[in-house]
Short mmCIF file of C-alpha atoms in Angstrom, two decimals:
data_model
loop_
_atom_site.label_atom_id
_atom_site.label_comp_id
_atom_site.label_asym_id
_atom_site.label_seq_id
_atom_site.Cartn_x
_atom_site.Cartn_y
_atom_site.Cartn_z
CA UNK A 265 0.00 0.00 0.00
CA UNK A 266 1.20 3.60 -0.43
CA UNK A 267 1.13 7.05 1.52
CA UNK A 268 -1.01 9.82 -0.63
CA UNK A 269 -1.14 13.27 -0.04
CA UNK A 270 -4.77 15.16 -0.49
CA UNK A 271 -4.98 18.33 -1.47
CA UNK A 272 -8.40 20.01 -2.04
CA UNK A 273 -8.37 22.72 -4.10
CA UNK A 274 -11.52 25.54 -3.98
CA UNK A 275 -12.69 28.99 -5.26
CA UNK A 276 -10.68 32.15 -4.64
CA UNK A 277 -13.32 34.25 -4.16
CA UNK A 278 -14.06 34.71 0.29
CA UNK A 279 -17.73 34.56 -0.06
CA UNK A 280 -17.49 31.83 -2.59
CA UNK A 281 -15.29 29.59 -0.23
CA UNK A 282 -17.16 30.29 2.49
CA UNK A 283 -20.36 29.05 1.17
CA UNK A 284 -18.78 25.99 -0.14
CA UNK A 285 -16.40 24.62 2.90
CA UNK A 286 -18.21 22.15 4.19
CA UNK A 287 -18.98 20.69 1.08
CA UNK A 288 -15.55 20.30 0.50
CA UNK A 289 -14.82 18.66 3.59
CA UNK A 290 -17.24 16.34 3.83
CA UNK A 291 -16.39 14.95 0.32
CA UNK A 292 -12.88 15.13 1.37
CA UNK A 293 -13.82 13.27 4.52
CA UNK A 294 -15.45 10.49 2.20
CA UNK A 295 -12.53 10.48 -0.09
CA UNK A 296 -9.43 9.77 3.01
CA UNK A 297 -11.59 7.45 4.53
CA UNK A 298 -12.30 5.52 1.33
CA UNK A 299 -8.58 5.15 0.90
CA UNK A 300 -7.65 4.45 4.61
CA UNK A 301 -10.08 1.45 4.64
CA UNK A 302 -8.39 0.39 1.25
CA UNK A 303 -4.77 0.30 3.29
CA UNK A 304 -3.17 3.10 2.18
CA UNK A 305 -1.71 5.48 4.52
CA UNK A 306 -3.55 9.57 3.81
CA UNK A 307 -1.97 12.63 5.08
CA UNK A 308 -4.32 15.74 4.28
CA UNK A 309 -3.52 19.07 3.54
CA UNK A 310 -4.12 21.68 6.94
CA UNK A 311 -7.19 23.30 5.16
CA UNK A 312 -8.65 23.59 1.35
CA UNK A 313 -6.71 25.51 -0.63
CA UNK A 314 -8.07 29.44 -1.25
CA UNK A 315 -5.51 31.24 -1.95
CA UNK A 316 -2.06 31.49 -3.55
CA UNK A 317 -0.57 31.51 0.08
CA UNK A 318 -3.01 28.86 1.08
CA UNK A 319 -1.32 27.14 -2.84
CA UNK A 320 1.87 27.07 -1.51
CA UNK A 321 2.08 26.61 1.91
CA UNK A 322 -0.22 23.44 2.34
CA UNK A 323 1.55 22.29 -1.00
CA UNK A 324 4.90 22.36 0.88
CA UNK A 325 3.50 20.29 3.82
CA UNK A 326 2.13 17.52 1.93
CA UNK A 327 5.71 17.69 0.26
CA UNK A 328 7.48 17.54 3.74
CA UNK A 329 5.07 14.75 4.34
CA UNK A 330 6.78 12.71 1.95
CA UNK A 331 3.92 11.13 -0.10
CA UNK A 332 4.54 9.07 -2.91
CA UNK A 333 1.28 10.38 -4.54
CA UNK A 334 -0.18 13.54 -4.43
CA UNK A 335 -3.98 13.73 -5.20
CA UNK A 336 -5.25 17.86 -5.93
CA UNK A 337 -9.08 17.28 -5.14
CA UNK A 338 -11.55 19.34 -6.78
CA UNK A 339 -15.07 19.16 -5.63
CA UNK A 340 -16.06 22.30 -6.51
CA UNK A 341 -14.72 25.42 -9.58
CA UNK A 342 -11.09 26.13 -8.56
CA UNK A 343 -9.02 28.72 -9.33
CA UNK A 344 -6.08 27.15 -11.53
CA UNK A 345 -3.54 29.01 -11.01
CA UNK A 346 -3.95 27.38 -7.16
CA UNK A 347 -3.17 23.85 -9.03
CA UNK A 348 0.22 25.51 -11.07
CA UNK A 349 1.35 27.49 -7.42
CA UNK A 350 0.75 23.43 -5.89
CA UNK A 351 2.48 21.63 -8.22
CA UNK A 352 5.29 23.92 -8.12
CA UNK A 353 6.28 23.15 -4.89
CA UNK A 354 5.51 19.39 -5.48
CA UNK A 355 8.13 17.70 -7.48
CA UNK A 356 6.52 13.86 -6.98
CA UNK A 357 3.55 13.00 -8.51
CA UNK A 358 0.63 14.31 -9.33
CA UNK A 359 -3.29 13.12 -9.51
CA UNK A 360 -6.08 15.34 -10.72
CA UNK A 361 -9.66 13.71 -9.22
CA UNK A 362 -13.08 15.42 -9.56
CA UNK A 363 -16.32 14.65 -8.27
CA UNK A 364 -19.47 14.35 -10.76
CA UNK A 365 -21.84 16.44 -8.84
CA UNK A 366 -23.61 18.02 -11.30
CA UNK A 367 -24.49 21.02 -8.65
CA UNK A 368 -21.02 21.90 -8.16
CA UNK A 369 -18.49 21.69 -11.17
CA UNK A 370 -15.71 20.03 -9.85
CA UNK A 371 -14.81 18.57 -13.39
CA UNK A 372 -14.76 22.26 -14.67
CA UNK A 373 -12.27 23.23 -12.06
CA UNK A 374 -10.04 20.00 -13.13
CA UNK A 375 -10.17 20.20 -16.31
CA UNK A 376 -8.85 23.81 -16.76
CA UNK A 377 -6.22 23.14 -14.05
CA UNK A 378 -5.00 20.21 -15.79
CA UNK A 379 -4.65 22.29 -19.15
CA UNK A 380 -2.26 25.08 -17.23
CA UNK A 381 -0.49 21.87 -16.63
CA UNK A 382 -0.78 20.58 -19.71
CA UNK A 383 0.80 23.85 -21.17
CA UNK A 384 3.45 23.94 -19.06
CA UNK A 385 4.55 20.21 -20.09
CA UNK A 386 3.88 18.99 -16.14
CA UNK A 387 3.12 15.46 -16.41
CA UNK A 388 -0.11 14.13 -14.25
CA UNK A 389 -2.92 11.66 -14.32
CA UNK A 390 -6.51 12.40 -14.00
CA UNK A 391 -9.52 10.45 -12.22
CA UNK A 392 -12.96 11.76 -11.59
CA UNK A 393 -16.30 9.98 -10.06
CA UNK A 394 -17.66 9.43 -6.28
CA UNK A 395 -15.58 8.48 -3.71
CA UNK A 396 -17.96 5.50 -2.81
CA UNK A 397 -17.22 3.72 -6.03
CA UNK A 398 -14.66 0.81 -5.53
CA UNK A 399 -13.29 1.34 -8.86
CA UNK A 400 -12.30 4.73 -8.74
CA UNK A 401 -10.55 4.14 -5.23
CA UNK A 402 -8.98 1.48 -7.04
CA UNK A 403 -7.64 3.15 -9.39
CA UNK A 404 -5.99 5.66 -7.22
CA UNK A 405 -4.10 2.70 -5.61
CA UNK A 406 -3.43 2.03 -8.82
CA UNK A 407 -1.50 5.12 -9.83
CA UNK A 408 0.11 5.65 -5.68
CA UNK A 409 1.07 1.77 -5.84
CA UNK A 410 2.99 2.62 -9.11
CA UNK A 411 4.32 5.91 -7.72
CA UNK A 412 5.58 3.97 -4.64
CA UNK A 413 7.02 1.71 -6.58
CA UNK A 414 8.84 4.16 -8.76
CA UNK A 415 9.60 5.98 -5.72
CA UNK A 416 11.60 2.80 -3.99
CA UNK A 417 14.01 3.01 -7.03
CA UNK A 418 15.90 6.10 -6.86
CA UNK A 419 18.58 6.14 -4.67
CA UNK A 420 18.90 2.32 -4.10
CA UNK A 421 22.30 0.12 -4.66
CA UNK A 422 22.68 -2.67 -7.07
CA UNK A 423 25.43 -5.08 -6.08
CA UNK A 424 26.82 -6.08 -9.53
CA UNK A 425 28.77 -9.50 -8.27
CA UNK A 426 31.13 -10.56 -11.68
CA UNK A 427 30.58 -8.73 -15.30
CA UNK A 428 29.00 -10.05 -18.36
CA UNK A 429 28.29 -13.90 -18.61
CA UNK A 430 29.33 -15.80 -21.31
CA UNK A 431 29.29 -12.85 -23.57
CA UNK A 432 25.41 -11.71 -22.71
CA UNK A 433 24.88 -8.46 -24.45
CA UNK A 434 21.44 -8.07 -22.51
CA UNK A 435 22.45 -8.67 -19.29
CA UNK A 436 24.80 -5.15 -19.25
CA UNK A 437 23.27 -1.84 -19.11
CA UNK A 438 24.59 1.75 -18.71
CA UNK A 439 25.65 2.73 -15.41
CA UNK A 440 24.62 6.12 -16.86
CA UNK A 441 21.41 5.53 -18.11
CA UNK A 442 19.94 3.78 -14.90
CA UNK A 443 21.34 6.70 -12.99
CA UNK A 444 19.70 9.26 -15.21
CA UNK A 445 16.35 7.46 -15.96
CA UNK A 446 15.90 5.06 -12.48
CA UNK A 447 18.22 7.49 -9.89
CA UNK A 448 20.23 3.63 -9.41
CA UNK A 449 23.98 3.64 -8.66
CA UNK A 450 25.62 0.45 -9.29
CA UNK A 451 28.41 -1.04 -7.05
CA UNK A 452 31.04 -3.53 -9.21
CA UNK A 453 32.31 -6.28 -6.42
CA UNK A 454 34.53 -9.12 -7.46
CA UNK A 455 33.61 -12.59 -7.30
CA UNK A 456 36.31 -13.71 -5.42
CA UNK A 457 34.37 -12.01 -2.58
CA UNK A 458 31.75 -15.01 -2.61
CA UNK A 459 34.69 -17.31 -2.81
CA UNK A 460 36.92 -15.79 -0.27
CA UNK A 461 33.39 -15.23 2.46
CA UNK A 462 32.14 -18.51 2.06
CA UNK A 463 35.19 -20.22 3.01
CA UNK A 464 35.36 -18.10 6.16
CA UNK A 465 31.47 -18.39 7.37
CA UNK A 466 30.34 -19.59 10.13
CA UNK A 467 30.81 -23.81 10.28
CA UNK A 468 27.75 -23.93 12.63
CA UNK A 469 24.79 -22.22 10.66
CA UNK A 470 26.65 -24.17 7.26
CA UNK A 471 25.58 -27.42 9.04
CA UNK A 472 21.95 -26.22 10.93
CA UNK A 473 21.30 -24.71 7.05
CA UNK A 474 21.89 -28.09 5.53
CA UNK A 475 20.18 -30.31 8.12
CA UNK A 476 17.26 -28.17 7.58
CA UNK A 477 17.19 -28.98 3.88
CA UNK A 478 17.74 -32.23 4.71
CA UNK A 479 14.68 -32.14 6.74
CA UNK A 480 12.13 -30.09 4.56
CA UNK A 481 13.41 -30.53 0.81
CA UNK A 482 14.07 -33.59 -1.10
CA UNK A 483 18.25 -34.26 -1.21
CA UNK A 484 19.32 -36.15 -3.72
CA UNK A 485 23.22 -36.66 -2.66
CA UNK A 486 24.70 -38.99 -5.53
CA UNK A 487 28.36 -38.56 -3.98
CA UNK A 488 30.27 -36.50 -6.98
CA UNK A 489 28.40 -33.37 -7.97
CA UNK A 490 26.35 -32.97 -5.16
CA UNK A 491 28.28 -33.88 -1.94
CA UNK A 492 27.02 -32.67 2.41
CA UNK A 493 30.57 -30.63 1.39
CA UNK A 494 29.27 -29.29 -1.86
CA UNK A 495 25.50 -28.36 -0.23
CA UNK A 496 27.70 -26.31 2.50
CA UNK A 497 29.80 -24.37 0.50
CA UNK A 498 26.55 -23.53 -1.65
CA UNK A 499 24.35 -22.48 1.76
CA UNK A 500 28.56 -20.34 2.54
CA UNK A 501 27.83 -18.32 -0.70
CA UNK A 502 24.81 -17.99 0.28
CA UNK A 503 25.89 -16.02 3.75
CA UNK A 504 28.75 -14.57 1.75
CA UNK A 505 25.98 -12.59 -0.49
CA UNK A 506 23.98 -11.48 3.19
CA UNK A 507 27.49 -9.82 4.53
CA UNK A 508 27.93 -7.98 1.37
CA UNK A 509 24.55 -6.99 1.13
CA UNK A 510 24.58 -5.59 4.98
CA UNK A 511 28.15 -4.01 4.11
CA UNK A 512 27.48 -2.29 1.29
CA UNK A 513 24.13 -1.69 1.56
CA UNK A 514 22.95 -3.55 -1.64
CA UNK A 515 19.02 -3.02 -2.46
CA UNK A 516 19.04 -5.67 -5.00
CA UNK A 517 22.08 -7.61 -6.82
CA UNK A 518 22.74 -10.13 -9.34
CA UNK A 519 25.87 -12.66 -9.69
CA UNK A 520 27.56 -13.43 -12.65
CA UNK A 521 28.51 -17.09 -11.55
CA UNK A 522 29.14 -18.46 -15.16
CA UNK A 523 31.76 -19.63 -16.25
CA UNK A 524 33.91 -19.09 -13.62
CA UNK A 525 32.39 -20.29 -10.39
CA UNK A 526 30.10 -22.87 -11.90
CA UNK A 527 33.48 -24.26 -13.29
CA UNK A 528 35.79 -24.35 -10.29
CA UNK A 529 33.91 -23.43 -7.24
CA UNK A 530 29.99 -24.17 -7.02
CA UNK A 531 27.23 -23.03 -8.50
CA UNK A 532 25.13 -20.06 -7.17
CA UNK A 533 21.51 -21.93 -7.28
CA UNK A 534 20.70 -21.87 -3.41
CA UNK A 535 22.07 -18.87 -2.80
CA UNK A 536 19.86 -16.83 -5.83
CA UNK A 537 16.87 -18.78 -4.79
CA UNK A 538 17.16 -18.27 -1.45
CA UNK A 539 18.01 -14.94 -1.34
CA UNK A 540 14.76 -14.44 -3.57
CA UNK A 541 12.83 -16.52 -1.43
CA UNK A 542 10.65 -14.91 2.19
CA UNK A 543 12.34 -17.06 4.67
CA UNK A 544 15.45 -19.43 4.69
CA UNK A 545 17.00 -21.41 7.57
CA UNK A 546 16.33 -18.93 10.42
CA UNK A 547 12.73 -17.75 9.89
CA UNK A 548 11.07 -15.01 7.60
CA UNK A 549 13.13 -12.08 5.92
CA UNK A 550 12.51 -9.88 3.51
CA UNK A 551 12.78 -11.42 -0.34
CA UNK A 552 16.25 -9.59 -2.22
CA UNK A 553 16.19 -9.74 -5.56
CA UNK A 554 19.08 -11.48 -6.74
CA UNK A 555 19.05 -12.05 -10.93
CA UNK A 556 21.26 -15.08 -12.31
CA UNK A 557 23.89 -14.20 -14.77
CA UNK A 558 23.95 -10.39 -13.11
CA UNK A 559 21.23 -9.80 -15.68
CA UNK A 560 21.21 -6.28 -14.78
CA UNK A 561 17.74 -5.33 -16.72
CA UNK A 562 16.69 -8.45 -15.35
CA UNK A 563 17.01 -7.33 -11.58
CA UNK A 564 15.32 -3.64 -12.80
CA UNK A 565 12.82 -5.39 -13.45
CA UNK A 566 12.47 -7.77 -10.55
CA UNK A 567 13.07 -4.88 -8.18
CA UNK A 568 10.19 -3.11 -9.57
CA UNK A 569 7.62 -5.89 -9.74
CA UNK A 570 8.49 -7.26 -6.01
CA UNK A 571 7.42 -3.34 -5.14
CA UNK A 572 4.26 -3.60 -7.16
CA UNK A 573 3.37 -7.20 -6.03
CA UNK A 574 4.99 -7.45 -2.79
CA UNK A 575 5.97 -11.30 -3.64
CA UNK A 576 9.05 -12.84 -4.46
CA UNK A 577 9.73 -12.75 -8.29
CA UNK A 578 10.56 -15.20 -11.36
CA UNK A 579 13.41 -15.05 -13.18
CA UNK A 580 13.62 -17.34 -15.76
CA UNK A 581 14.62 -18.32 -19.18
CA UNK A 582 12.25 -18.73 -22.10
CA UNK A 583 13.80 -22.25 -22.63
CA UNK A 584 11.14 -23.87 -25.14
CA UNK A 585 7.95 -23.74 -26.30
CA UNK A 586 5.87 -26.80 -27.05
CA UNK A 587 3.93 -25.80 -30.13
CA UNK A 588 1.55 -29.21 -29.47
CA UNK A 589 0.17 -27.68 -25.99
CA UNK A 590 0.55 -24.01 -27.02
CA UNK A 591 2.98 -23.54 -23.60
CA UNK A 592 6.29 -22.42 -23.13
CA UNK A 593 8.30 -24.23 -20.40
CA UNK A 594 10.31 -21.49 -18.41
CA UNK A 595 13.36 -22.60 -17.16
CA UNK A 596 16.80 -21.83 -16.09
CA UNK A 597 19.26 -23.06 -13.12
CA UNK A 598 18.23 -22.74 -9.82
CA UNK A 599 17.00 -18.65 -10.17
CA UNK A 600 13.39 -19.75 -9.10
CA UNK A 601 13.24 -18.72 -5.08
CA UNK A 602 11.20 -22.01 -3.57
CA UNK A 603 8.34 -19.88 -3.06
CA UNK A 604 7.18 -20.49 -6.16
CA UNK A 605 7.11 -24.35 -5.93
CA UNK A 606 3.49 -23.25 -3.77
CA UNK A 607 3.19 -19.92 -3.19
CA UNK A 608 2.64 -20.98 0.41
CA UNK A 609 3.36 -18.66 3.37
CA UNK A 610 4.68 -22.08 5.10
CA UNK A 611 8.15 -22.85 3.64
CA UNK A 612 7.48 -26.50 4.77
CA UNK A 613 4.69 -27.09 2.67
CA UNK A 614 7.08 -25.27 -0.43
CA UNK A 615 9.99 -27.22 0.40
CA UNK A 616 8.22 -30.21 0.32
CA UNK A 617 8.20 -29.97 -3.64
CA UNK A 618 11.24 -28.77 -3.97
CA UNK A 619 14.23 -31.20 -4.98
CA UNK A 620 17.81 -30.80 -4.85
CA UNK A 621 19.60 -32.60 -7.84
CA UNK A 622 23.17 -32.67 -8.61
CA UNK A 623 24.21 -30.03 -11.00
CA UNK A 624 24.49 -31.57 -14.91
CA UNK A 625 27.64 -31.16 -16.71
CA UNK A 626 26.93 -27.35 -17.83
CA UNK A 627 28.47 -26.75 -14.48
CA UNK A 628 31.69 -29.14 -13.46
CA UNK A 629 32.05 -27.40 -10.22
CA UNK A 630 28.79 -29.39 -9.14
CA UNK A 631 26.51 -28.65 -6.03
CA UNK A 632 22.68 -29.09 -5.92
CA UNK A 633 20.36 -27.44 -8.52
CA UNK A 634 16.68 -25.80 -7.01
CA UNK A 635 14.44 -27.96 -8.69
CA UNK A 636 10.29 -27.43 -8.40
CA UNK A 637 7.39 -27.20 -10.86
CA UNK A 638 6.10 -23.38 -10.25
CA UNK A 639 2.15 -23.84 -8.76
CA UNK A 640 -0.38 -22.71 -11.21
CA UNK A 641 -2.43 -19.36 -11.31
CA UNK A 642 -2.61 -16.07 -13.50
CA UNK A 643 0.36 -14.40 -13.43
CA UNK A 644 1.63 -11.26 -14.65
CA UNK A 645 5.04 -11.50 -17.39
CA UNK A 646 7.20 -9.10 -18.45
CA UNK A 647 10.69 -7.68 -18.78
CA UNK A 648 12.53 -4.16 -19.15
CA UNK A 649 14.54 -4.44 -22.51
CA UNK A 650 15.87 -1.47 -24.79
CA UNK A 651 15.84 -1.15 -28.46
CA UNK A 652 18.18 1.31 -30.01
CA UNK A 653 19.28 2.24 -26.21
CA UNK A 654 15.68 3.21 -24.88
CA UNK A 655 14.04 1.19 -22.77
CA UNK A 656 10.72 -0.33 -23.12
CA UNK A 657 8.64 -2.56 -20.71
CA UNK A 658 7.68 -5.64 -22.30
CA UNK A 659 4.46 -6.63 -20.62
CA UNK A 660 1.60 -9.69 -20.90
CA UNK A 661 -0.63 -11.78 -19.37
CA UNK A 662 -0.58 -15.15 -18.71
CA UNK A 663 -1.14 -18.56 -16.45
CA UNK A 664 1.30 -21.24 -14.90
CA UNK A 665 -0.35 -24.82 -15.39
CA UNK A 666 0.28 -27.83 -14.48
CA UNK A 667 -0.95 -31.09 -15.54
CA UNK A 668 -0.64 -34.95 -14.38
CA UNK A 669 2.44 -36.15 -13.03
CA UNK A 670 2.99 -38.74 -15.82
CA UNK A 671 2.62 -35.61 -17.97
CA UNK A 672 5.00 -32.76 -15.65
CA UNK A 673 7.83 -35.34 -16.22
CA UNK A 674 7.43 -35.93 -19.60
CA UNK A 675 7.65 -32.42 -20.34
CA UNK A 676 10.35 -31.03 -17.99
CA UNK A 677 12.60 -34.44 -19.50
CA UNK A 678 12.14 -32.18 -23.12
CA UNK A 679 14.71 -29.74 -21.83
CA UNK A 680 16.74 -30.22 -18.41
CA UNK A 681 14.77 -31.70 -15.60
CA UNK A 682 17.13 -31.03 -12.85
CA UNK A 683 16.26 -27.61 -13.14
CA UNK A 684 13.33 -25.56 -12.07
CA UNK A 685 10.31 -25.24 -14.29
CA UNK A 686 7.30 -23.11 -15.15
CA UNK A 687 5.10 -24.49 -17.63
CA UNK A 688 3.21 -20.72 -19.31
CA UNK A 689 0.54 -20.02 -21.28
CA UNK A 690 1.11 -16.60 -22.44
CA UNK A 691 -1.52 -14.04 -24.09
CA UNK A 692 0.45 -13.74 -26.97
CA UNK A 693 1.14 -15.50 -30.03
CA UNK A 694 4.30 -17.80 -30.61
CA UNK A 695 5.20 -15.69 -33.56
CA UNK A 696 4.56 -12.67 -32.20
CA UNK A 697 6.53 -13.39 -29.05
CA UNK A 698 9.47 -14.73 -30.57
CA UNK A 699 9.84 -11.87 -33.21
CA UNK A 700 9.39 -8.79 -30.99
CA UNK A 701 10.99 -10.37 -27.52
CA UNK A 702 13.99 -8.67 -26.36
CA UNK A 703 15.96 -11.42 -24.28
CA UNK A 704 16.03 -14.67 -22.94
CA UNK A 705 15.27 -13.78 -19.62
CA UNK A 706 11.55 -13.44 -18.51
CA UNK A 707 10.02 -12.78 -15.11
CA UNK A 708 6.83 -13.43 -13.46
CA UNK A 709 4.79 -12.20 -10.70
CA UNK A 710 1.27 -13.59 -9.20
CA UNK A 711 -1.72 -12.00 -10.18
CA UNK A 712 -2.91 -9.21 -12.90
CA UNK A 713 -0.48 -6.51 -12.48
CA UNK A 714 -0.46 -4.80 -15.67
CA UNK A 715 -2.41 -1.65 -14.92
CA UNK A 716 0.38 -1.02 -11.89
CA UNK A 717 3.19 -1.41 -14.25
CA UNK A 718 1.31 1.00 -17.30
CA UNK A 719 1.38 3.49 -14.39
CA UNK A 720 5.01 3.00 -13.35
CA UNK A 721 6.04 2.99 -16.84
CA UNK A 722 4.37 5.93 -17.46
CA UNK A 723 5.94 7.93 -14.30
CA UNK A 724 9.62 6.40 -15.34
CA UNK A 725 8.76 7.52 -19.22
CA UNK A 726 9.61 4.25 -20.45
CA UNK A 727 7.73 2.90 -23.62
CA UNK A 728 4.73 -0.06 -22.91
CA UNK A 729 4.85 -3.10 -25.49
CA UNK A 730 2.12 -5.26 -24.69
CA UNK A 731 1.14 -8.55 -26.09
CA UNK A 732 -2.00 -9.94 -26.38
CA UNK A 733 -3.60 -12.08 -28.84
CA UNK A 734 -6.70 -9.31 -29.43
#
């Protein structure tokens, strides 16, 4: 849920005002209530707005307040120039709502505000109807979820852990850019610091992390490529990536791993799913985004849809599609946080599904790979990608299935079955897809988030590509 700032906005004129007050604050009344009671947090302006004093000062508190969405309120006529003094000394974002009373021309006084701002190129959104309709209060979570979101980005840390794998054009952006357009810095730390920390962390929590696997997952030791040894220097990288986080103060990261730890160390499956998952060995945290590969667009876009859905997020490759079914399996090495496996708020009854094979031959350095079958439901796909250096959010919906288990293990034996899997149907043709997609990576989050992310897209300025099949 989000904080919003409400401003009402009224008629310059004393006797005017006076006559009209109360109206004002009963609708406003109706309208912070409404939103309270839908879980957001309100902070009202001191008094309606009358004059350009009144513009600028109660402006300036709701900015102090630090909202992530202001909404200028206009039950009745309004002077405009009250909206330009307002959003002059607002620099987050804006919402224009009227009322529909036909007695008092709210929609009047927010339409000619909103074309001042219009002229003066000041980006906002506008909303109108009663504040006892569900949809419209809706919709204003809506736009302040997206804001929040938005919001969460600038000045955050991404731990960059290793530099391009295995020659992945899309998994690099510009430090530049993200500063510019998303307010992100980017921190470059060696891998040797996973190799060097997990060595030195603590023997104790190494062997109470393993047991617990032991006990709640499936462990499928086979003595080479997954070995007790092997598990604990997986579950060590694992608290190697919490100490850097903590020390450097990482919002969201991503580690390389390929070739060079996968080779000669171990790979980095429990410690990406884990760190994406809401709990590991000592209780309930809060899910990091950590993207395989340090697929930097990849974790953009993970960061933003864990702050729109508040769940853990998919990464995953687009690893096949079978034409017969009209599915595409999703799958890559362990980048799926357990979560997924049920979407349970008890890790038990998650971990129950979830198995740990040894690692195939992509990956000599062995350990266990994360493997579940992702629960089904509607889900929300997408991914940040940039054509000719501008990005674009590439957005759909779409469904996990699953079928029989004769059938699951037919299909996940198509492509690697070790790994974790996600069996889509997406709301977009085959062709379609495959022409106009702008990676290999894909994410997923539960649920029908797209009118969220066409707001947050449109606060960042980044293009929308949907596809759908209408």
């Amino acid at each position: 849920m989000a904080r919003i700032g409400v401003i009402s906005i009224s008629d310059g004129r004393d006797y005017v005002h006076g006559g009209i007050a109360d109206f004002i604050g009963r609708t406003e009344d109706k309208l912070a209530t409404r939103l309270t009671e839908a879980g957001h947090e309100v902070v009202r302006g001191s008094s309606p707005v009358s004059s350009n004093t009144l513009a600028t000062s109660v402006a300036r508190e709701i900015a102090a307040a630090d909202v992530d969405l202001t909404v200028l309120h206009y039950a009745v006529w309004a002077f405009p120039h009250f909206t330009m003094l307002a959003a002059g000394a607002i620099d987050g974002p804006l919402l224009l709502l009227s009322n529909i009373d036909p007695v008092q021309p709210g929609m009047v006084g927010m339409l000619a505000a909103g074309g001042a701002l219009d002229q003066i190129g000041r980006a906002h959104t506008r909303l109108w109807g009663d504040p006892d309709s569900p949809e419209l209060i809706s919709s204003i979570g809506v736009h302040a979820s997206a804001a929040a979101a938005v919001a969460s980005l600038r000045g955050a840390t991404f731990g960059r852990i290793g530099g391009r794998p295995m020659g992945m054009n899309t998994a690099v952006a510009n430090t530049d850019q993200w500063q510019r357009l998303f307010g992100i810095d980017v921190e470059e730390i060696d891998q040797w610091e996973i190799v060097r920390r997990a060595e030195l962390a603590d023997t104790g929590e190494k062997v109470t992390a393993r047991e617990w696997l032991e006990r709640h997952a499936n462990v499928h030791y086979d003595g080479k490529k997954l070995t007790p040894e092997l598990l604990e220097r997986q579950i060590g990288s694992y608290m190697a990536m919490r100490e850097l986080i903590d020390e450097w103060n990482l919002d969201f990261t991503g580690i390389k791993g390929q070739p060079e730890l996968t080779q000669y160390f171990a790979t980095m499956d429990i410690a990406e799913a884990f760190l994406n998952d809401p709990y590991d060995w000592n209780g309930p945290k809060e899910p990091h985004v950590c993207a395989t590969e340090a697929d930097m667009d990849g974790a953009l876009t993970m960061q933003l849809f864990k702050h729109i859905a508040g769940t853990p997020v998919l990464f995953a490759d687009v690893r096949h599609y079978h034409g017969d079914r009209d599915i595409w399996d999703l799958c890559n090495s362990g980048q799926h946080a357990t979560w997924y496996a049920a979407r349970s708020s008890d890790p038990a009854e998650n971990l129950a599904r979830v198995h740990l094979y040894p690692e195939v031959f992509f990956f000599p350095a062995g350990g266990a790979s994360v493997h579940h079958l992702a629960a089904p439901g509607e889900m929300t796909l997408g991914r940040l990608t940039r054509k000719d250096g501008a990005y674009r959010m590439q957005l759909m919906l779409g469904s996990f299935e699953t079928y029989d288990e004769e059938t699951n293990k037919a299909l996940m034996n198509q492509s690697t079955p070790e790994w974790p899997h996600a069996f889509a149907r997406l709301d977009a043709p085959a062709d379609v897809f495959l022409s106009r997609f702008g990676a290999n990576h894909i994410h997923a989050i539960p649920g029908d988030h797209r009118a969220t992310i066409r707001a947050a897209c449109s606060l960042l300025g980044v293009t929308l590509d949907e596809f759908t099949r209408g």
